[in-house]
Each structure stands twice: as C-alpha cells, then as structure tokens.
C-alpha cells in the first residue's frame, strides 16, 4: 500500500503532537538590574580627575578603589543619584558618607564620598544632586585637596565614572576651525 501524499503526513503528525503535548515551561531570564545614571558630578561642574580608578589584581592588592576629584576644602559634596544613607561617620580619622543607590538590585550599588563632614544619619534619603556634606581638609591621600569617590556592589569595587552619562564626561562642545586663513581668537 502506498500513500499518495506521504510528504504531508509527517508535518501533520508533528502538528498534532505539538497541539496535544504539554508545553515545557520556558526558563525566565534573570531580571536585569539597571545601573543608574548620575545627574551630576559629586563636586563642582566638571572637576579634574586627580587619580583614576585602578582596581587591585587581588583582594588585598595595590590599586585605587575609586577616583579622586580635585576640589577645595569646604566644597559642597552632592549625591550623584537618589538613595539612602547606609553609613555616615569617621573611618581612620576621615569623614565618610556611603549612599545605597535606589533600584540597583540585591546587593545594591553603593557610592562613597570622603573626606566629608556631614550632618546626615544612616537611613536618611537623598535625591540626585542633594548635598551629603562638605569636603574636609586634605588628609594626605591626594597631593592637594580632593574628594575620593567610590562605587561598590557588596565587596566588589567598580569605577564610579561609569555612573556618569557621556555628556557629563565630555569637556565641552567640539568647535570646527577654518581650513584656510587665520585662526579666530
């Protein structure tokens, strides 16, 4: 016995099986945690970076676990994104403020600012651009007065400059110069 339409039989059987067999659950992708975008620099409008982020190779190795931003003593230090104060106190003689950033997962991202004098307490909420304190006198960490700005998730140090949008990192708009003739002043 021959089947006149054998080429149609296999797709039809596959469709019938797919209709009546239970569909296996599709594993859900882990929920992505958005990294917040900073609304402002923590000090000034575009402070010079005195020393950049240089992660250590090992847990206790040499490196620089944040960035140092030049600023004069007494400069206003601002939260770069909304969050809640998770620490405000002195560590090794320096004022330190840590802010857990809203909506950044578990464990949350945390920014740190030092040396800072603050009146805030653990649990206080801050918005982007809100003052967290003022920069204290230099502590010897930098050759001149600076803010040490850090970023961590649990025990992992991250580059805090990654919080800044590109337009805050740029020095200013590009300017086209004429190809001939004298340069304008």
PDB file of C-alpha atoms in Angstrom:
ATOM      1  CA  UNK A   1       0.000   0.000   0.000  1.00  0.00           C
ATOM      2  CA  UNK A   2       1.370   3.385  -0.971  1.00  0.00           C
ATOM      3  CA  UNK A   3       0.408   6.737   0.464  1.00  0.00           C
ATOM      4  CA  UNK A   4      -0.279   9.325  -2.196  1.00  0.00           C
ATOM      5  CA  UNK A   5       0.733  12.288  -0.004  1.00  0.00           C
ATOM      6  CA  UNK A   6       3.479  10.956   2.260  1.00  0.00           C
ATOM      7  CA  UNK A   7       5.223  14.334   2.302  1.00  0.00           C
ATOM      8  CA  UNK A   8       2.143  15.821   4.073  1.00  0.00           C
ATOM      9  CA  UNK A   9       1.823  13.045   6.650  1.00  0.00           C
ATOM     10  CA  UNK A  10       4.922  13.852   8.739  1.00  0.00           C
ATOM     11  CA  UNK A  11       4.201  17.608   9.160  1.00  0.00           C
ATOM     12  CA  UNK A  12       0.572  16.797  10.044  1.00  0.00           C
ATOM     13  CA  UNK A  13       1.644  14.302  12.721  1.00  0.00           C
ATOM     14  CA  UNK A  14       4.155  16.801  14.155  1.00  0.00           C
ATOM     15  CA  UNK A  15       1.447  19.494  14.349  1.00  0.00           C
ATOM     16  CA  UNK A  16      -0.957  17.092  16.114  1.00  0.00           C
ATOM     17  CA  UNK A  17       1.704  16.088  18.650  1.00  0.00           C
ATOM     18  CA  UNK A  18       2.588  19.730  19.331  1.00  0.00           C
ATOM     19  CA  UNK A  19      -1.091  20.525  19.905  1.00  0.00           C
ATOM     20  CA  UNK A  20      -1.716  17.790  22.464  1.00  0.00           C
ATOM     21  CA  UNK A  21       1.605  17.534  24.285  1.00  0.00           C
ATOM     22  CA  UNK A  22       2.117  19.896  27.266  1.00  0.00           C
ATOM     23  CA  UNK A  23       4.410  22.811  26.593  1.00  0.00           C
ATOM     24  CA  UNK A  24       7.509  22.780  28.797  1.00  0.00           C
ATOM     25  CA  UNK A  25       7.968  25.952  30.839  1.00  0.00           C
ATOM     26  CA  UNK A  26      10.363  28.464  29.369  1.00  0.00           C
ATOM     27  CA  UNK A  27      13.012  29.441  31.900  1.00  0.00           C
ATOM     28  CA  UNK A  28      12.749  33.097  32.698  1.00  0.00           C
ATOM     29  CA  UNK A  29      15.757  35.274  32.159  1.00  0.00           C
ATOM     30  CA  UNK A  30      17.236  36.820  35.285  1.00  0.00           C
ATOM     31  CA  UNK A  31      15.804  40.247  35.825  1.00  0.00           C
ATOM     32  CA  UNK A  32      18.204  42.883  34.647  1.00  0.00           C
ATOM     33  CA  UNK A  33      19.135  45.499  37.188  1.00  0.00           C
ATOM     34  CA  UNK A  34      19.549  48.904  35.680  1.00  0.00           C
ATOM     35  CA  UNK A  35      22.639  50.870  36.546  1.00  0.00           C
ATOM     36  CA  UNK A  36      21.535  54.361  37.466  1.00  0.00           C
ATOM     37  CA  UNK A  37      22.787  57.348  35.553  1.00  0.00           C
ATOM     38  CA  UNK A  38      24.223  60.152  37.633  1.00  0.00           C
ATOM     39  CA  UNK A  39      22.573  63.533  37.276  1.00  0.00           C
ATOM     40  CA  UNK A  40      25.620  65.487  38.428  1.00  0.00           C
ATOM     41  CA  UNK A  41      29.254  65.244  39.458  1.00  0.00           C
ATOM     42  CA  UNK A  42      29.696  64.838  43.226  1.00  0.00           C
ATOM     43  CA  UNK A  43      31.733  68.092  43.373  1.00  0.00           C
ATOM     44  CA  UNK A  44      31.877  71.061  41.014  1.00  0.00           C
ATOM     45  CA  UNK A  45      30.639  71.020  37.451  1.00  0.00           C
ATOM     46  CA  UNK A  46      33.493  69.131  35.769  1.00  0.00           C
ATOM     47  CA  UNK A  47      36.259  68.583  38.325  1.00  0.00           C
ATOM     48  CA  UNK A  48      39.676  67.372  37.206  1.00  0.00           C
ATOM     49  CA  UNK A  49      40.296  63.693  37.931  1.00  0.00           C
ATOM     50  CA  UNK A  50      43.487  63.733  40.029  1.00  0.00           C
ATOM     51  CA  UNK A  51      43.745  59.948  40.127  1.00  0.00           C
ATOM     52  CA  UNK A  52      41.615  57.429  38.232  1.00  0.00           C
ATOM     53  CA  UNK A  53      40.187  54.069  39.164  1.00  0.00           C
ATOM     54  CA  UNK A  54      42.799  51.280  39.231  1.00  0.00           C
ATOM     55  CA  UNK A  55      41.292  48.021  40.512  1.00  0.00           C
ATOM     56  CA  UNK A  56      43.558  45.725  42.503  1.00  0.00           C
ATOM     57  CA  UNK A  57      44.530  42.396  40.951  1.00  0.00           C
ATOM     58  CA  UNK A  58      43.874  40.577  44.241  1.00  0.00           C
ATOM     59  CA  UNK A  59      41.573  41.307  47.170  1.00  0.00           C
ATOM     60  CA  UNK A  60      44.343  42.896  49.248  1.00  0.00           C
ATOM     61  CA  UNK A  61      46.493  44.060  46.348  1.00  0.00           C
ATOM     62  CA  UNK A  62      47.621  47.556  45.494  1.00  0.00           C
ATOM     63  CA  UNK A  63      45.277  49.693  43.454  1.00  0.00           C
ATOM     64  CA  UNK A  64      42.958  52.638  43.681  1.00  0.00           C
ATOM     65  CA  UNK A  65      39.396  51.682  44.554  1.00  0.00           C
ATOM     66  CA  UNK A  66      37.728  54.893  43.371  1.00  0.00           C
ATOM     67  CA  UNK A  67      38.544  58.195  41.702  1.00  0.00           C
ATOM     68  CA  UNK A  68      39.977  61.363  43.225  1.00  0.00           C
ATOM     69  CA  UNK A  69      38.338  64.600  42.097  1.00  0.00           C
ATOM     70  CA  UNK A  70      40.077  67.932  42.684  1.00  0.00           C
ATOM     71  CA  UNK A  71      38.021  70.304  44.826  1.00  0.00           C
ATOM     72  CA  UNK A  72      38.790  72.907  47.503  1.00  0.00           C
ATOM     73  CA  UNK A  73      38.128  72.264  51.212  1.00  0.00           C
ATOM     74  CA  UNK A  74      34.588  73.308  52.060  1.00  0.00           C
ATOM     75  CA  UNK A  75      33.255  72.412  48.596  1.00  0.00           C
ATOM     76  CA  UNK A  76      29.697  71.092  48.568  1.00  0.00           C
ATOM     77  CA  UNK A  77      29.566  67.307  48.021  1.00  0.00           C
ATOM     78  CA  UNK A  78      26.382  66.012  46.357  1.00  0.00           C
ATOM     79  CA  UNK A  79      24.757  62.602  45.927  1.00  0.00           C
ATOM     80  CA  UNK A  80      25.043  61.635  42.266  1.00  0.00           C
ATOM     81  CA  UNK A  81      21.856  59.529  42.246  1.00  0.00           C
ATOM     82  CA  UNK A  82      18.910  59.013  44.606  1.00  0.00           C
ATOM     83  CA  UNK A  83      19.409  56.678  47.538  1.00  0.00           C
ATOM     84  CA  UNK A  84      19.571  56.163  51.271  1.00  0.00           C
ATOM     85  CA  UNK A  85      22.490  56.872  53.602  1.00  0.00           C
ATOM     86  CA  UNK A  86      23.913  53.500  54.671  1.00  0.00           C
ATOM     87  CA  UNK A  87      26.855  54.969  56.630  1.00  0.00           C
ATOM     88  CA  UNK A  88      27.852  58.408  57.869  1.00  0.00           C
ATOM     89  CA  UNK A  89      30.771  58.596  60.277  1.00  0.00           C
ATOM     90  CA  UNK A  90      34.514  58.586  60.685  1.00  0.00           C
ATOM     91  CA  UNK A  91      36.867  55.910  59.401  1.00  0.00           C
ATOM     92  CA  UNK A  92      40.589  56.223  60.120  1.00  0.00           C
ATOM     93  CA  UNK A  93      40.069  59.871  61.084  1.00  0.00           C
ATOM     94  CA  UNK A  94      38.227  60.781  57.868  1.00  0.00           C
ATOM     95  CA  UNK A  95      34.565  61.616  57.406  1.00  0.00           C
ATOM     96  CA  UNK A  96      32.906  59.027  55.158  1.00  0.00           C
ATOM     97  CA  UNK A  97      29.409  59.004  53.681  1.00  0.00           C
ATOM     98  CA  UNK A  98      28.010  55.935  51.882  1.00  0.00           C
ATOM     99  CA  UNK A  99      24.776  56.011  49.864  1.00  0.00           C
ATOM    100  CA  UNK A 100      22.888  52.867  48.762  1.00  0.00           C
ATOM    101  CA  UNK A 101      21.505  53.628  45.309  1.00  0.00           C
ATOM    102  CA  UNK A 102      17.794  53.099  44.691  1.00  0.00           C
ATOM    103  CA  UNK A 103      16.694  50.242  42.418  1.00  0.00           C
ATOM    104  CA  UNK A 104      20.126  48.698  41.845  1.00  0.00           C
ATOM    105  CA  UNK A 105      19.404  45.128  42.945  1.00  0.00           C
ATOM    106  CA  UNK A 106      20.476  42.942  45.817  1.00  0.00           C
ATOM    107  CA  UNK A 107      23.082  43.700  46.984  1.00  0.00           C
ATOM    108  CA  UNK A 108      22.613  47.324  45.932  1.00  0.00           C
ATOM    109  CA  UNK A 109      25.237  49.593  44.458  1.00  0.00           C
ATOM    110  CA  UNK A 110      26.793  51.941  46.995  1.00  0.00           C
ATOM    111  CA  UNK A 111      28.651  55.189  46.390  1.00  0.00           C
ATOM    112  CA  UNK A 112      31.136  56.516  48.940  1.00  0.00           C
ATOM    113  CA  UNK A 113      32.453  60.021  49.491  1.00  0.00           C
ATOM    114  CA  UNK A 114      35.456  61.001  51.645  1.00  0.00           C
ATOM    115  CA  UNK A 115      36.733  63.070  53.438  1.00  0.00           C
ATOM    116  CA  UNK A 116      33.333  64.659  54.050  1.00  0.00           C
ATOM    117  CA  UNK A 117      31.796  66.441  57.018  1.00  0.00           C
ATOM    118  CA  UNK A 118      28.078  65.660  57.186  1.00  0.00           C
ATOM    119  CA  UNK A 119      25.032  66.102  59.391  1.00  0.00           C
ATOM    120  CA  UNK A 120      23.194  63.201  57.699  1.00  0.00           C
ATOM    121  CA  UNK A 121      22.455  59.971  59.537  1.00  0.00           C
ATOM    122  CA  UNK A 122      22.042  56.339  58.489  1.00  0.00           C
ATOM    123  CA  UNK A 123      18.616  55.898  56.898  1.00  0.00           C
ATOM    124  CA  UNK A 124      18.273  59.482  55.605  1.00  0.00           C
ATOM    125  CA  UNK A 125      17.100  59.655  51.990  1.00  0.00           C
ATOM    126  CA  UNK A 126      18.855  61.811  49.411  1.00  0.00           C
ATOM    127  CA  UNK A 127      17.918  62.782  45.883  1.00  0.00           C
ATOM    128  CA  UNK A 128      20.223  63.231  42.916  1.00  0.00           C
ATOM    129  CA  UNK A 129      22.162  66.443  43.476  1.00  0.00           C
ATOM    130  CA  UNK A 130      21.222  66.727  47.164  1.00  0.00           C
ATOM    131  CA  UNK A 131      24.091  67.777  49.458  1.00  0.00           C
ATOM    132  CA  UNK A 132      25.623  64.970  51.516  1.00  0.00           C
ATOM    133  CA  UNK A 133      28.198  67.226  53.193  1.00  0.00           C
ATOM    134  CA  UNK A 134      31.234  69.432  52.623  1.00  0.00           C
ATOM    135  CA  UNK A 135      34.753  68.449  51.705  1.00  0.00           C
ATOM    136  CA  UNK A 136      37.102  68.356  54.707  1.00  0.00           C
ATOM    137  CA  UNK A 137      40.732  69.484  54.774  1.00  0.00           C
ATOM    138  CA  UNK A 138      43.204  67.304  52.850  1.00  0.00           C
ATOM    139  CA  UNK A 139      44.194  64.053  54.557  1.00  0.00           C
ATOM    140  CA  UNK A 140      47.363  63.244  52.622  1.00  0.00           C
ATOM    141  CA  UNK A 141      45.503  60.934  50.234  1.00  0.00           C
ATOM    142  CA  UNK A 142      45.961  63.418  47.368  1.00  0.00           C
ATOM    143  CA  UNK A 143      48.784  65.852  46.621  1.00  0.00           C
ATOM    144  CA  UNK A 144      46.175  68.602  47.021  1.00  0.00           C
ATOM    145  CA  UNK A 145      42.589  68.754  48.271  1.00  0.00           C
ATOM    146  CA  UNK A 146      40.372  66.132  46.649  1.00  0.00           C
ATOM    147  CA  UNK A 147      37.213  64.081  47.054  1.00  0.00           C
ATOM    148  CA  UNK A 148      37.688  60.320  46.945  1.00  0.00           C
ATOM    149  CA  UNK A 149      34.561  58.966  45.213  1.00  0.00           C
ATOM    150  CA  UNK A 150      33.976  55.210  45.239  1.00  0.00           C
ATOM    151  CA  UNK A 151      31.440  52.698  43.936  1.00  0.00           C
ATOM    152  CA  UNK A 152      30.848  49.155  45.225  1.00  0.00           C
ATOM    153  CA  UNK A 153      28.478  46.251  44.898  1.00  0.00           C
ATOM    154  CA  UNK A 154      28.957  44.168  48.058  1.00  0.00           C
ATOM    155  CA  UNK A 155      32.753  43.647  48.229  1.00  0.00           C
ATOM    156  CA  UNK A 156      33.411  44.365  44.543  1.00  0.00           C
ATOM    157  CA  UNK A 157      34.832  47.787  43.723  1.00  0.00           C
ATOM    158  CA  UNK A 158      33.669  49.415  40.489  1.00  0.00           C
ATOM    159  CA  UNK A 159      34.611  52.537  38.549  1.00  0.00           C
ATOM    160  CA  UNK A 160      32.311  55.370  39.735  1.00  0.00           C
ATOM    161  CA  UNK A 161      32.847  57.263  36.468  1.00  0.00           C
ATOM    162  CA  UNK A 162      30.650  54.612  34.790  1.00  0.00           C
ATOM    163  CA  UNK A 163      27.675  56.228  36.548  1.00  0.00           C
ATOM    164  CA  UNK A 164      28.174  59.461  34.601  1.00  0.00           C
ATOM    165  CA  UNK A 165      26.463  59.893  31.235  1.00  0.00           C
ATOM    166  CA  UNK A 166      28.753  60.729  28.287  1.00  0.00           C
ATOM    167  CA  UNK A 167      27.624  64.366  28.165  1.00  0.00           C
ATOM    168  CA  UNK A 168      28.866  64.882  31.745  1.00  0.00           C
ATOM    169  CA  UNK A 169      32.240  63.290  30.962  1.00  0.00           C
ATOM    170  CA  UNK A 170      32.977  65.424  27.901  1.00  0.00           C
ATOM    171  CA  UNK A 171      34.861  68.664  28.267  1.00  0.00           C
ATOM    172  CA  UNK A 172      32.557  70.708  26.081  1.00  0.00           C
ATOM    173  CA  UNK A 173      31.269  71.004  22.537  1.00  0.00           C
ATOM    174  CA  UNK A 174      33.611  70.463  19.626  1.00  0.00           C
ATOM    175  CA  UNK A 175      34.438  73.505  17.572  1.00  0.00           C
ATOM    176  CA  UNK A 176      35.255  73.375  13.883  1.00  0.00           C
ATOM    177  CA  UNK A 177      38.092  75.615  12.753  1.00  0.00           C
ATOM    178  CA  UNK A 178      38.535  77.043   9.254  1.00  0.00           C
ATOM    179  CA  UNK A 179      40.826  75.093   6.968  1.00  0.00           C
ATOM    180  CA  UNK A 180      42.339  78.257   5.448  1.00  0.00           C
ATOM    181  CA  UNK A 181      43.063  81.737   6.696  1.00  0.00           C
ATOM    182  CA  UNK A 182      43.963  82.892  10.177  1.00  0.00           C
ATOM    183  CA  UNK A 183      42.567  81.158  13.220  1.00  0.00           C
ATOM    184  CA  UNK A 184      39.922  83.135  15.123  1.00  0.00           C
ATOM    185  CA  UNK A 185      40.899  84.359  18.590  1.00  0.00           C
TER     186      UNK A 185
END
